[in-house]
Amino acid sequence: MTRNGIGIRTAQLRSHRVVGQIHVYDGAGKGKSQAALGVVLRSIGLGINTRSATRVLLLRFLKGPGRAYDEDGAIEALQQGFPHLIDQVRTGRAEFFSADEVTRFDRQEARRGWDVAKGAIASGLYSVVVLDELNPVLDLGLLPVEEVVQTLKSKPEEVEIIATGRGAPQQLLDIADLHSEMKPHHHATAAEKGISGIEIYTGAGKGKSTSALGKALQAIGRGISQDKSHRVLIMQWLKGGSGYTEDAAIAALQQSYPALVDHQRCGRDAIVWRTQQQELDYVEAERGWEIARTAIASGLYKTIILDELNPTVDLELLPIEPIVQALLRKPRDTEVIITGRCHNPPAYFDLASIHSEVFCHKHYANQGVELKQGVDF
């Protein structure tokens, strides 16, 4: 899918690139590791659909096995169902530490992870290599920046590299084909009214819907391994077409855990332009909102993804006030994640306890490079 102003073109039958790019997600806002997980979900979905060579390595620095993460259950389920599509390696300590608390073990674990990464990149076995939390590893001085940059610069042409975390060094940003920075916004209204469980991802950079997919994977994993009642709804507007690779991975998880995740799309199979909205656009937007509104009020879902709700509102396909009221009345233990760019921030932004604006510093699409199936859509 491509974006040109407000609107989304279908993923169906579009051309896509073969050459892999280097992505960097950094910044103080939330959504960096989630974006990497979203790409993992899409890439696995592509492999399920096509049986092509789309193996993914999820290499997680600073996330040692001594701590459990929400997404662990979903990743394990996907590994069991599709062992030819995903490998996961975790290195490091299981707790936060600062630069003056670095130990010999930390350096050894960083080197172990990097040795795995170098072998994976050179092997030709993986189409996507996720280096989760590589940025703070470099910022802490646990690995030499020059060596890492040189390895990534000389990667095989077809390999996609995704590096995440705060503190990305300038040398890494210089070679990145895509650089999205997650910047946090704080809303006094949410804090004053004690509102929690509403997350918003907006901005012009890549990583909004991808972060939401990563959040969905985390929630599904929580439902598999921790809380069997943790049901998830993924509701997507302006995406009425087909060809979205995450669908196959979500469907596979649905088949294994049918009571755990529901997935709905709405919209025409076309881009929607401002001032050129059609009657069907309003009908589809309202249909999606009725599903979402009922889900929020029901208390049946612990995590609800409202993907591309922001541009739907910005196109005036939905009124703002009913959304505000639904969010104000949501059950306390229901998390709602809202995504998409918009020109005019709607009133419900003030209710967000987490709000990341994704700034686009670099994007290969702006250089005429095609998007890639299994990564971008």
C-alpha angles and dihedrals in degrees: 000000000000131000125221109169109315116346142061129242116218119264091222117115095346120144118249139190129258099199113094121234135208113244125193122190113186142144139097095279127094123260107065101109089034089059090053090051089050090057089049089055092049094046093050089049091053090052092050091051100043107020085223126146098281103135114160130208114204104195112182119195121196090017105099124182092258091086131055121227127202094242095053094093094051093046090049090050091051091047090052093048097040109020090163092062108051141035125181129199124180125194138174138034122323095231138062119265135175130230093266090053097056113134136194088256091057091054092046092050092047090051091047090053093046091050088055090048094051092049092047094049092049096042100074089222096109131061092187127034115188114200099192114196092003090133097064090042088060092041090054090052093242091133132028108258093211093057093048093047093048092050092050092046091054096044119134110277097245098049118106114213123199119188121184142182142068124302103035107185118239092243090061093046089051093062096039118113090199127030120180119178119202109214119190124229122197122210118203092200092064092050094044093051094041092241115163139165098053117117126182128194115189141144139090098284129095116262108066104103089028090057090049090053089050089050089051090052090051091050093048089050090052089052092050099046109021117017117024089195093060099113121181133209121194109194116181127190128198090022104099095139130081137243097080104142097209088069094076094050092047090048090051091053089046090054092053095039107024095171094050110065137028123189127195134174129194137180139067123298089251144070115274115221127202112259089013100076116145128216091252090058090061092044093050094044091052092046090054092047093051089055091047095044092051092047093051093049095043099067088217093115125061093189124034121182114203098189117193093000090132097062089041089059092040089056087053091240089130132030118243103221098067088053091051091050093047091051092047090053098043118124112268094240095050115099117207120196117193124190144182142077123276137177095218116040108228124228094258089070086078089064094060119113088188121034122169120184110202110218118202111223093160134002125176090216088067087059093055095262114145121240118252129238111237092026110047099021 
